[in-house]
PDB file of C-alpha atoms in Angstrom:
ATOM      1  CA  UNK A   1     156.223  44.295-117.607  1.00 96.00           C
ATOM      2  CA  UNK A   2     155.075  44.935-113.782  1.00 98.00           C
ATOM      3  CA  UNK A   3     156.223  42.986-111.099  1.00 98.00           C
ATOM      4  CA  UNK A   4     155.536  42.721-108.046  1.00 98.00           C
ATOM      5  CA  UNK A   5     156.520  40.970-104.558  1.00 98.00           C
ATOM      6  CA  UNK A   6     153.688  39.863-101.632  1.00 98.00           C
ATOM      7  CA  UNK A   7     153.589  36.809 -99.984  1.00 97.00           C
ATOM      8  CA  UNK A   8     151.348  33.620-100.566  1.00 94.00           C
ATOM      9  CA  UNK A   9     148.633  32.423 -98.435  1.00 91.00           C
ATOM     10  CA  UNK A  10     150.353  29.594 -97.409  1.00 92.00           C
ATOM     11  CA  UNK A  11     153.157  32.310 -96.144  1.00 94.00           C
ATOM     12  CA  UNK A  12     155.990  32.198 -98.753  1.00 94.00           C
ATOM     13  CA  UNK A  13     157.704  35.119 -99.792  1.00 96.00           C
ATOM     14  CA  UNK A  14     157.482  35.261-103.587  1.00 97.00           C
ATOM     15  CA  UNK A  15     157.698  37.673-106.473  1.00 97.00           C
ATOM     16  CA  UNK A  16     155.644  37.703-110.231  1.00 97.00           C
ATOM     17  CA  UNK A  17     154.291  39.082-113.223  1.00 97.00           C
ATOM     18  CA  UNK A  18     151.233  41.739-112.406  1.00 96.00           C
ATOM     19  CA  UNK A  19     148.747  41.215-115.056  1.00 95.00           C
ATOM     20  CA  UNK A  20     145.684  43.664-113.918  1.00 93.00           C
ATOM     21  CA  UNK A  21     144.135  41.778-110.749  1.00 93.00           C
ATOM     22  CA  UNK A  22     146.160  38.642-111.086  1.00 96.00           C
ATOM     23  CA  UNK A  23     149.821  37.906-110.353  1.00 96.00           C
ATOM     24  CA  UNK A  24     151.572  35.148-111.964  1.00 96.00           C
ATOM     25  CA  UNK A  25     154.196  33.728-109.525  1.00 96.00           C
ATOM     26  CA  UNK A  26     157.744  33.437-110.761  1.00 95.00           C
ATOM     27  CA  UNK A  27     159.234  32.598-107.202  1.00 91.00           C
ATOM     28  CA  UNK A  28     158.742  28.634-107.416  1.00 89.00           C
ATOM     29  CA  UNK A  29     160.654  28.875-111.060  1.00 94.00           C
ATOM     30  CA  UNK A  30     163.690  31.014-109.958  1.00 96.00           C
ATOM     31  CA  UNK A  31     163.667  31.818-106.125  1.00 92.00           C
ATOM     32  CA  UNK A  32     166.506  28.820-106.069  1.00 94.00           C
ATOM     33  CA  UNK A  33     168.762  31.267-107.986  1.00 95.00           C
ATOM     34  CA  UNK A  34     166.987  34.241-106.869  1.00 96.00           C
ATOM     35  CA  UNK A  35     165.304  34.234-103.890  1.00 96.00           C
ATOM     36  CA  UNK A  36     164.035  37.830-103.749  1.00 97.00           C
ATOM     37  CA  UNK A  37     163.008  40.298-106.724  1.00 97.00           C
ATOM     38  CA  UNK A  38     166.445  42.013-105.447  1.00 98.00           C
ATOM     39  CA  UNK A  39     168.455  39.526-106.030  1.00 98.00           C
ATOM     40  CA  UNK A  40     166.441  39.164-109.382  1.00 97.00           C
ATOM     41  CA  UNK A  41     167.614  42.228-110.244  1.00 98.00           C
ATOM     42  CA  UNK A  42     171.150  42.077-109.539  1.00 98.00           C
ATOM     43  CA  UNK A  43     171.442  38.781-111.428  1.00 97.00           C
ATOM     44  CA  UNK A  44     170.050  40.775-114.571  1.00 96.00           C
ATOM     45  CA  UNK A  45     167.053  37.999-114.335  1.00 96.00           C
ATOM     46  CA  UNK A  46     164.398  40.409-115.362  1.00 95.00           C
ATOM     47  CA  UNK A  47     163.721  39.345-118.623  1.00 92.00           C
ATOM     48  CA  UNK A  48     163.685  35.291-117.135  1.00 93.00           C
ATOM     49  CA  UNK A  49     160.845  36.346-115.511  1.00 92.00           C
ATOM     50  CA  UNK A  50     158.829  37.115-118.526  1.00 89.00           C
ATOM     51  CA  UNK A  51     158.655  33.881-119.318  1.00 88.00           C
ATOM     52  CA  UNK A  52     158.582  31.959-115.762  1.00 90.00           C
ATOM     53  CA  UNK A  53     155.184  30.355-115.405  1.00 86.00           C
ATOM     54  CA  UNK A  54     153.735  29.515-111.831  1.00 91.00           C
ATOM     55  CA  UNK A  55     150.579  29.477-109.736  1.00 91.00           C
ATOM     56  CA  UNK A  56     147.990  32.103-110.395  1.00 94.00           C
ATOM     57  CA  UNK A  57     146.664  34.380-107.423  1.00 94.00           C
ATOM     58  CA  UNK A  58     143.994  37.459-107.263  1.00 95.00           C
ATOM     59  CA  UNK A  59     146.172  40.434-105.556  1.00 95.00           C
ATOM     60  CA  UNK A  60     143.447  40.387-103.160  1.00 95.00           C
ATOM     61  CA  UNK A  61     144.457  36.674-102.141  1.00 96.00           C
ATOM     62  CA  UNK A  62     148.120  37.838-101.179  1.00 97.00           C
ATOM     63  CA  UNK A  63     149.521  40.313 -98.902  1.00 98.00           C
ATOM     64  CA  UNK A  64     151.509  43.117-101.188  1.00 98.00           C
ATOM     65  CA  UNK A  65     155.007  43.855 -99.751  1.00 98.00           C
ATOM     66  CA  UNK A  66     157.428  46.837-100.570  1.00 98.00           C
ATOM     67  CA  UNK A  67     157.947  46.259-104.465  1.00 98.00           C
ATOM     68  CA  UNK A  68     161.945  45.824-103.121  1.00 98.00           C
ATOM     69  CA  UNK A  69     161.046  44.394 -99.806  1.00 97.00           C
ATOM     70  CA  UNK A  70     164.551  44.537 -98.754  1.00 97.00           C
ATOM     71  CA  UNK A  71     166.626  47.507-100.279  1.00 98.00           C
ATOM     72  CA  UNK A  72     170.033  48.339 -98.991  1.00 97.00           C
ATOM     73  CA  UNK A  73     169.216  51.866 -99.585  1.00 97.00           C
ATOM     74  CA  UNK A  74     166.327  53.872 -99.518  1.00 98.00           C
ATOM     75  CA  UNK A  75     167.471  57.654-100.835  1.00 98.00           C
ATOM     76  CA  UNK A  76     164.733  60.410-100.622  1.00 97.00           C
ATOM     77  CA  UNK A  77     164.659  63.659-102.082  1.00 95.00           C
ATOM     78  CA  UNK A  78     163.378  66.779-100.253  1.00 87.00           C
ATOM     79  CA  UNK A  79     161.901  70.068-101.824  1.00 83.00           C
ATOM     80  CA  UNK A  80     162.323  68.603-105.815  1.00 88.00           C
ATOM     81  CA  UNK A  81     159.137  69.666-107.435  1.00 83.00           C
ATOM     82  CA  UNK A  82     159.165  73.263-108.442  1.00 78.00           C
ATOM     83  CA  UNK A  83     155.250  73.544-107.176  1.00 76.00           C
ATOM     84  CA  UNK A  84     156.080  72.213-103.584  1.00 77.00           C
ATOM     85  CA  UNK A  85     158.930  74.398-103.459  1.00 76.00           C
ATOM     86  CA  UNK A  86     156.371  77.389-103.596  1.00 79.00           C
ATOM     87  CA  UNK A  87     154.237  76.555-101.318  1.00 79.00           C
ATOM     88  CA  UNK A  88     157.149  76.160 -98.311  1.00 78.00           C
ATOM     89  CA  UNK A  89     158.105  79.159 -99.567  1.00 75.00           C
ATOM     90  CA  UNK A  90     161.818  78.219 -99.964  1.00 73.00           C
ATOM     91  CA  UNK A  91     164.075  79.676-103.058  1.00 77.00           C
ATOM     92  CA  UNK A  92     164.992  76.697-105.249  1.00 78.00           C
ATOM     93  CA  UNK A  93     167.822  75.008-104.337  1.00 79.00           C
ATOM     94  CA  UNK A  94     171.256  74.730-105.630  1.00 87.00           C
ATOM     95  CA  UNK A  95     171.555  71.170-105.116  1.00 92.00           C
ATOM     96  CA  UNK A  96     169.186  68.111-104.062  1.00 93.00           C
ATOM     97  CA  UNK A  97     168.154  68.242-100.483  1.00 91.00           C
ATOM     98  CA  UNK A  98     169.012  64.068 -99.259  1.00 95.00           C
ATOM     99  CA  UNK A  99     167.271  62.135 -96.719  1.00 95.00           C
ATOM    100  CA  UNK A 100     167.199  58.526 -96.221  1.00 96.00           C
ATOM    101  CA  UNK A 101     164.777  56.021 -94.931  1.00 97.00           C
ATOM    102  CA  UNK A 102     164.885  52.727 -93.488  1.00 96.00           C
ATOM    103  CA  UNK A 103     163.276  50.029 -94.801  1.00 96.00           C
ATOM    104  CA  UNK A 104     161.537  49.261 -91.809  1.00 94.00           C
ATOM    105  CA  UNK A 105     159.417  51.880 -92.510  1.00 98.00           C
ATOM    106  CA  UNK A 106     158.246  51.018 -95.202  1.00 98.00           C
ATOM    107  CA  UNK A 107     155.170  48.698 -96.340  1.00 98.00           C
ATOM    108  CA  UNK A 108     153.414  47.588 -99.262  1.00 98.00           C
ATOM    109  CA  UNK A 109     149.758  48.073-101.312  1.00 98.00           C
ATOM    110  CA  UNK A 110     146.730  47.201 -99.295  1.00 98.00           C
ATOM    111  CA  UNK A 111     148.845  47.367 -95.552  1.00 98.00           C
ATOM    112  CA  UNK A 112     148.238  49.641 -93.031  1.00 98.00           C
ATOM    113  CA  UNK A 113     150.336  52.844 -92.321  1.00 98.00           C
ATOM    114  CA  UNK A 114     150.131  53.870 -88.471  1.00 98.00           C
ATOM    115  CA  UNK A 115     149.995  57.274 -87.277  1.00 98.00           C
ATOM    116  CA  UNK A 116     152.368  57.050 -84.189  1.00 98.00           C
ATOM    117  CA  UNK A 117     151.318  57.211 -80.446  1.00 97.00           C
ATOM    118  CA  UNK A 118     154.423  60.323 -80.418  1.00 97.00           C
ATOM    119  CA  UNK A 119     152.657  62.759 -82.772  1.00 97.00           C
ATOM    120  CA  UNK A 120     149.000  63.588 -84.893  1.00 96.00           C
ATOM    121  CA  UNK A 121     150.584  65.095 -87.227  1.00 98.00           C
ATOM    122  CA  UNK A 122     150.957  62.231 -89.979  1.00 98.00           C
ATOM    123  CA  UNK A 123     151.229  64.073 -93.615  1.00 98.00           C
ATOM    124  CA  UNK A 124     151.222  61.957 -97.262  1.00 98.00           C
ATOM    125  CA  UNK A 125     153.746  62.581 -99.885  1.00 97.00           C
ATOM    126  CA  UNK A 126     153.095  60.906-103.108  1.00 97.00           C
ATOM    127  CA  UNK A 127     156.267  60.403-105.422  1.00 97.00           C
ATOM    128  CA  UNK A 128     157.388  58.380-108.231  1.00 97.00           C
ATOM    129  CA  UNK A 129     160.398  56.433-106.928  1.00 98.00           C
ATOM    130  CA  UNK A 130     163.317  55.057-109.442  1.00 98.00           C
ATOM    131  CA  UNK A 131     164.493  51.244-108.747  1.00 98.00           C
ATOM    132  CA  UNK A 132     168.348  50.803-109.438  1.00 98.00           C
ATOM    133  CA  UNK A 133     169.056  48.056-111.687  1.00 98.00           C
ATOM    134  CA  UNK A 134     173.128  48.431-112.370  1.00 98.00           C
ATOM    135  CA  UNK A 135     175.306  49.128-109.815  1.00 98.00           C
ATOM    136  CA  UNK A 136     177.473  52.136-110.462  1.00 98.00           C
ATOM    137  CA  UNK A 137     179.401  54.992-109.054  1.00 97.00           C
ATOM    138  CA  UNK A 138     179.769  58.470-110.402  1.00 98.00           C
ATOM    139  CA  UNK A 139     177.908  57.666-113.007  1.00 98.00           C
ATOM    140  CA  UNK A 140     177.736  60.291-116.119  1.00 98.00           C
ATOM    141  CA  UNK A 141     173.969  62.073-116.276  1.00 97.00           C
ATOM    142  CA  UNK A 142     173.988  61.246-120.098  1.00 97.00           C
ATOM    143  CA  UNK A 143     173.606  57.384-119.516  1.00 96.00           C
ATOM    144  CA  UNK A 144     172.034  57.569-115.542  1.00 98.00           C
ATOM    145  CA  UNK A 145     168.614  55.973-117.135  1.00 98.00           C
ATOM    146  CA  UNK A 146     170.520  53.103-118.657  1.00 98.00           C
ATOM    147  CA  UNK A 147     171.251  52.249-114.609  1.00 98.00           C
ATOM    148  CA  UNK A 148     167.290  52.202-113.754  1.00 98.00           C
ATOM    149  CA  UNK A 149     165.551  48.746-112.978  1.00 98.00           C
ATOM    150  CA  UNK A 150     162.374  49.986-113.028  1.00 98.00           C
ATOM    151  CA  UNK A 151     159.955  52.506-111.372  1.00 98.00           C
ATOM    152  CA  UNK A 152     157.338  52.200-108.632  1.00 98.00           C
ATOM    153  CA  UNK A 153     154.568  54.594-106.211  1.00 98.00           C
ATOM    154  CA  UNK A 154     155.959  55.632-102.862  1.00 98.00           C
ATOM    155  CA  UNK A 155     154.718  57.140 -99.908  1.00 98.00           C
ATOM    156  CA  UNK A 156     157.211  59.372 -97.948  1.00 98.00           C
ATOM    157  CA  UNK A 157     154.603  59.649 -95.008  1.00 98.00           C
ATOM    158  CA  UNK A 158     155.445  62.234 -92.825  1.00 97.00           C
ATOM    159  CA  UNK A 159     155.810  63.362 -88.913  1.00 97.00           C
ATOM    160  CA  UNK A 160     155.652  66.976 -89.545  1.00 97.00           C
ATOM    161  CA  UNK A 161     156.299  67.913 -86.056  1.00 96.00           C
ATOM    162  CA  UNK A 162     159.108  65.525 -85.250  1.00 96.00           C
ATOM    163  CA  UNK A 163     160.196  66.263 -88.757  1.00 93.00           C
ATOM    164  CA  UNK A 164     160.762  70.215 -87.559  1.00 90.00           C
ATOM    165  CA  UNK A 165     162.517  69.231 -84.088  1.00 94.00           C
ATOM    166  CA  UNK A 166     165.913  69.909 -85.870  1.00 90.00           C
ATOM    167  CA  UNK A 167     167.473  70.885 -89.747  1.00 86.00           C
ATOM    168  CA  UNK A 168     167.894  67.338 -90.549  1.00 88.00           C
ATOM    169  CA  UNK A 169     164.342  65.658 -91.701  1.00 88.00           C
ATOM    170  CA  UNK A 170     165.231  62.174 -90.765  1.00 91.00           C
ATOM    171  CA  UNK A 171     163.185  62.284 -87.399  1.00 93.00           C
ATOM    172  CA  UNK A 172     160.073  62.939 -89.260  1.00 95.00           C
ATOM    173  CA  UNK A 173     160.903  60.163 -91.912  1.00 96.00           C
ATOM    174  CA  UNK A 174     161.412  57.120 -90.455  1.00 97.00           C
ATOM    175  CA  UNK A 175     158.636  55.933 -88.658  1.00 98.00           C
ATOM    176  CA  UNK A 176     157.501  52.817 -87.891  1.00 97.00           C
ATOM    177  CA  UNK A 177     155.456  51.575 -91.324  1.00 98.00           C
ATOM    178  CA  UNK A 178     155.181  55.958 -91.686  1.00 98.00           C
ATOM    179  CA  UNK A 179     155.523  55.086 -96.089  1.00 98.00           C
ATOM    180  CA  UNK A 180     154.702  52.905 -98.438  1.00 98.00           C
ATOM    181  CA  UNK A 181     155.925  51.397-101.671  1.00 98.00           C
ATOM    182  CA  UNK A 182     154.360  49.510-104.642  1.00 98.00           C
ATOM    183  CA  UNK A 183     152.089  48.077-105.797  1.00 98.00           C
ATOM    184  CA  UNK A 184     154.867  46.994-108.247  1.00 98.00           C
ATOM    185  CA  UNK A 185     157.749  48.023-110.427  1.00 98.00           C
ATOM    186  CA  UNK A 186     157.310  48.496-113.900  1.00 98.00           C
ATOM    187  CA  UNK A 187     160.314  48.400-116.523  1.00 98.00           C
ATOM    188  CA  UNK A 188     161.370  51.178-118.362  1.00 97.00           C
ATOM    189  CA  UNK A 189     160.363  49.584-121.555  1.00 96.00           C
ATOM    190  CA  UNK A 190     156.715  49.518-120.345  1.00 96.00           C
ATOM    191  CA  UNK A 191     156.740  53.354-118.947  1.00 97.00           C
ATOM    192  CA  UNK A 192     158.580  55.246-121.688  1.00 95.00           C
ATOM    193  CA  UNK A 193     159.584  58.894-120.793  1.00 94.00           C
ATOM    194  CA  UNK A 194     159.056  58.974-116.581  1.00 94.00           C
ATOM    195  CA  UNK A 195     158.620  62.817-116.856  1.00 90.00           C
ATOM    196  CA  UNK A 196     155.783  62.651-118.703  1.00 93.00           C
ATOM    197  CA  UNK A 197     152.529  60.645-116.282  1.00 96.00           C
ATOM    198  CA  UNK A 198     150.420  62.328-114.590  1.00 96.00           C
ATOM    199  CA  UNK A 199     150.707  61.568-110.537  1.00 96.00           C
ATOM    200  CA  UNK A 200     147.732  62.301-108.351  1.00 98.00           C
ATOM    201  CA  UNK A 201     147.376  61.812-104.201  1.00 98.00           C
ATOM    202  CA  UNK A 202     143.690  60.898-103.351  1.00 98.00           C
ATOM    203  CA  UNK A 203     142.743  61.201 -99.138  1.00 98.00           C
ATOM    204  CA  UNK A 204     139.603  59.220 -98.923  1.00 98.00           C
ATOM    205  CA  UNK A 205     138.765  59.925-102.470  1.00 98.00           C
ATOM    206  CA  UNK A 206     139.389  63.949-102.468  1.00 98.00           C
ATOM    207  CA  UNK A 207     142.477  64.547-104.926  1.00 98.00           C
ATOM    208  CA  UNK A 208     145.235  66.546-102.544  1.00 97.00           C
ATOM    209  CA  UNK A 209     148.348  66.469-105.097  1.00 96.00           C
ATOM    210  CA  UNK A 210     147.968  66.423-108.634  1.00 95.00           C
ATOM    211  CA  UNK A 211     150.924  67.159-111.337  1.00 92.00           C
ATOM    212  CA  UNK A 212     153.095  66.261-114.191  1.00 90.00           C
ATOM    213  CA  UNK A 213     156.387  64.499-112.832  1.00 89.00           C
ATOM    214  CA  UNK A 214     157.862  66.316-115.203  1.00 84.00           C
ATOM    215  CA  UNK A 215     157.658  69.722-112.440  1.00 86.00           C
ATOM    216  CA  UNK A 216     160.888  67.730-110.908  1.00 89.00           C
ATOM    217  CA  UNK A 217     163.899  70.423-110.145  1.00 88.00           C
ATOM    218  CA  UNK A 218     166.376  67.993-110.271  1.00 93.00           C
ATOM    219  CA  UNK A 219     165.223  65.451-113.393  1.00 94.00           C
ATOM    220  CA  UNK A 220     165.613  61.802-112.951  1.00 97.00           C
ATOM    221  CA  UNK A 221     169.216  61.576-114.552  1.00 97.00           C
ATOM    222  CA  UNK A 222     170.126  64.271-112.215  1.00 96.00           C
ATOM    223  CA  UNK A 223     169.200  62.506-109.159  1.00 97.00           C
ATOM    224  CA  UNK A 224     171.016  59.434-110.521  1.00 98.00           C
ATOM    225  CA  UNK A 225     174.580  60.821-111.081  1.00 98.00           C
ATOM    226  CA  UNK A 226     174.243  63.879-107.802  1.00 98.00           C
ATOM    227  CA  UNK A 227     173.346  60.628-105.421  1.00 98.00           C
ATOM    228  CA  UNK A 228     176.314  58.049-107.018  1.00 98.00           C
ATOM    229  CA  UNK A 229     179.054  60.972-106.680  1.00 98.00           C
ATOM    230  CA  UNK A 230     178.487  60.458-102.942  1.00 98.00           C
ATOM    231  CA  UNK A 231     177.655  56.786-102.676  1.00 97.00           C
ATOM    232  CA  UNK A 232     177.898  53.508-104.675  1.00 97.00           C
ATOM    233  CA  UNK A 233     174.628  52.712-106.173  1.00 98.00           C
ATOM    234  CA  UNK A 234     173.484  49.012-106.467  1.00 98.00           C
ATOM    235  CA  UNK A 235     171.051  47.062-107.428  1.00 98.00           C
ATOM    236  CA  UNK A 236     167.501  47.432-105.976  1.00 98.00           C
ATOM    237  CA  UNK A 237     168.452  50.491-104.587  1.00 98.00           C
ATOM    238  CA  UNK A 238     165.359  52.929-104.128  1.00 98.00           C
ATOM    239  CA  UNK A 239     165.201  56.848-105.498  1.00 98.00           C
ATOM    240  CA  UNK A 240     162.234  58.404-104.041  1.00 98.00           C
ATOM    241  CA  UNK A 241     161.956  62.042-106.217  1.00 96.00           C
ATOM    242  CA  UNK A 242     160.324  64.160-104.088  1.00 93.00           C
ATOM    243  CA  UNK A 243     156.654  64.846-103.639  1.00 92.00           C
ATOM    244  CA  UNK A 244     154.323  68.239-105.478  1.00 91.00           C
ATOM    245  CA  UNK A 245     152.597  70.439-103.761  1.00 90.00           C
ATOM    246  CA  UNK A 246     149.475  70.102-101.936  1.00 92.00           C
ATOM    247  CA  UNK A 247     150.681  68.266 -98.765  1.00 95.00           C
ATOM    248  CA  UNK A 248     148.537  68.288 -95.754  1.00 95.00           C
ATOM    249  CA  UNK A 249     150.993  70.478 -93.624  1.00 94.00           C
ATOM    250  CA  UNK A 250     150.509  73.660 -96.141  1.00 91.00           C
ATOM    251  CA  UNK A 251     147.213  73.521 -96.746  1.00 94.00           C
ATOM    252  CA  UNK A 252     144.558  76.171 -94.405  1.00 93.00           C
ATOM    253  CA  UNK A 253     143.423  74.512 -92.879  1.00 96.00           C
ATOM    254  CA  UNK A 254     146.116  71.508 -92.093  1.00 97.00           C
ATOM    255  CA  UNK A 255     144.866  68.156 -93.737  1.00 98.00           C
ATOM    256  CA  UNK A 256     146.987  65.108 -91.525  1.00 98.00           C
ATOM    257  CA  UNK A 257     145.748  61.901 -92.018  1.00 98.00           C
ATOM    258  CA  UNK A 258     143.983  59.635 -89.129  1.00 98.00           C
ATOM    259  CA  UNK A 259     142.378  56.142 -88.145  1.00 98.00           C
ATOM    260  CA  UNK A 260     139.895  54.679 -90.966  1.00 98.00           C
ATOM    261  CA  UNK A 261     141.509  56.892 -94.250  1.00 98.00           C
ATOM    262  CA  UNK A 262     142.792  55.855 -97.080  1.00 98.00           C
ATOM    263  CA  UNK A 263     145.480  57.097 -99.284  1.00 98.00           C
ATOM    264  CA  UNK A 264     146.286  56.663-102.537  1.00 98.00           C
ATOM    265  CA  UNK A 265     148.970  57.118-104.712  1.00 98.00           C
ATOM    266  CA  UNK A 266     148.349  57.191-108.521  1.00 98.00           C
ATOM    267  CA  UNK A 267     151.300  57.347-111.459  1.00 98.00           C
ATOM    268  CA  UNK A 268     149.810  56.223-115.118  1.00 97.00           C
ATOM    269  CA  UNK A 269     151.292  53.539-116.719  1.00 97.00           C
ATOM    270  CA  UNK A 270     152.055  52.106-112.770  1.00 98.00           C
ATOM    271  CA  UNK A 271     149.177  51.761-111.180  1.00 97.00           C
ATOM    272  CA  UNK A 272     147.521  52.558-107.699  1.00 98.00           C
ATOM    273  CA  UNK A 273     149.271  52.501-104.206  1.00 98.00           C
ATOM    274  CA  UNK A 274     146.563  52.568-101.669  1.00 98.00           C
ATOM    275  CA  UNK A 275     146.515  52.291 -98.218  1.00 98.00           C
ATOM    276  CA  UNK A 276     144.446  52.598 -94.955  1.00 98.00           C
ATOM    277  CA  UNK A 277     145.623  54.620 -91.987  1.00 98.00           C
ATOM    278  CA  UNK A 278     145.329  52.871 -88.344  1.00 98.00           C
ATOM    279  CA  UNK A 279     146.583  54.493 -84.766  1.00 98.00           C
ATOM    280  CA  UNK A 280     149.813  52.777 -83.189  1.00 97.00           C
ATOM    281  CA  UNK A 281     148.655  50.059 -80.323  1.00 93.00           C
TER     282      UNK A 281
END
């Protein structure tokens, strides 16, 4: 199943089955007991949805939010595919680099990312990102995937510049609407093995990244137990994996995206996250 959150023309925030072009609202049948798809998912509600039957809507007639529009946690990964590691020219690391985002900076399909008035130098990162569904703590790599919700496209746009002022990578990472998310979560049922689609970043059509998600250096189940040995996980929670090589910043010459682009994020068996790039007012 894919699902998806947006909101309504007439303005309400709502959540539904994605069935190609066409999303089937659930919201009116079970935003009472769950008002948002996180909420959905920390009730265990998933499988109500399946069968909750509402209003029918093109995507094009809604406005696509964050596929968890309001995560308490948004956990990124730095320097995790073995082909982006090579091109920074860094040895592999021991352990996963961390960096968190705020939601705030986040957006959804089909909304605009905006290159800030501060820097020019706005890079794309296209990842596969893992949605918690069970809440856990130090949990045991061996049943990690049993904890996973679902999985979605992400964004981890970039500052470079501001992202190199210090060690720590947060400057560069949080933005205002810098990333993206979506266009939906799909269930592990529905995506089988996540090492094994193909992921490709398109910048007005040319293909920039393209790899296996199975190049990870830190595997899914990894990711899972490293992060909850630190901090409890809970539902709705967002793992962002890290991004392949092929970013903007490392290519010769530097490829940053500007005013009237679009990228796109592609995972089989998920579907397309696409967005257009517009200059801070």
């Amino acid at each position: 199943m894919k699902i998806a959150s947006y909101v309504l023309p007439d303005g309400t925030k709502s959540y539904g089955r994605l069935e190609g072009d066409t999303i089937v609202d659930a919201g009116t049948a079970l935003r009472a007991q769950y008002p948002d798809l996180r909420a959905l998912i920390a009730g265990d509600a998933i499988k109500d949805l399946a069968a909750a039957e509402g209003q029918t809507s093109a995507v094009s007639d809604v406005t696509m939010l964050p596929t968890v529009p309001n995560p308490d946690k948004i956990i990124c990964i730095g320097l995790n595919y073995l082909g982006h590691i090579k091109e920074t020219g860094r040895d592999r690391p021991e352990y996963p680099s961390i960096f968190t985002r705020y939601p705030s900076s986040v957006v959804g399909h089909g909304e605009a990312l905006v290159r800030p008035k501060a820097s020019h130098h706005f890079d794309f990162e296209g990842e596969l990102a893992v949605v918690i569904g069970t809440a856990g703590r130090h949990i045991a790599k061996d049943n990690a995937l049993d904890h996973v919700a679902g999985y979605t496209c992400f964004n981890d746009g970039s500052i470079r510049d501001f992202q190199r002022h210090t060690t720590q990578f947060w400057g560069g990472k949080n933005f205002w609407r810098s990333g993206s998310m979506g266009p939906c979560l799909v269930t592990p049922d529905e995506l089988g093995d996540p090492t094994k689609p193909r992921m490709v970043t398109r910048l007005n059509g040319e293909v920039m990244q393209d790899t296996s998600v199975g190049d990870l250096a830190f595997g899914i189940p990894d990711l899972i137990s490293y992060v909850s040995t630190i901090i409890d996980l809970a539902p709705g929670d967002i793992i962002a994996t890290g991004t392949p090589s092929g970013v903007g910043n490392f290519r010769d010459p530097k490829v940053f995206m500007k005013p009237g682009d679009v990228i796109e994020v592609e995972i089989d068996g998920i579907g397309t996250l696409s967005n257009p790039i517009t200059d801070e007012t």
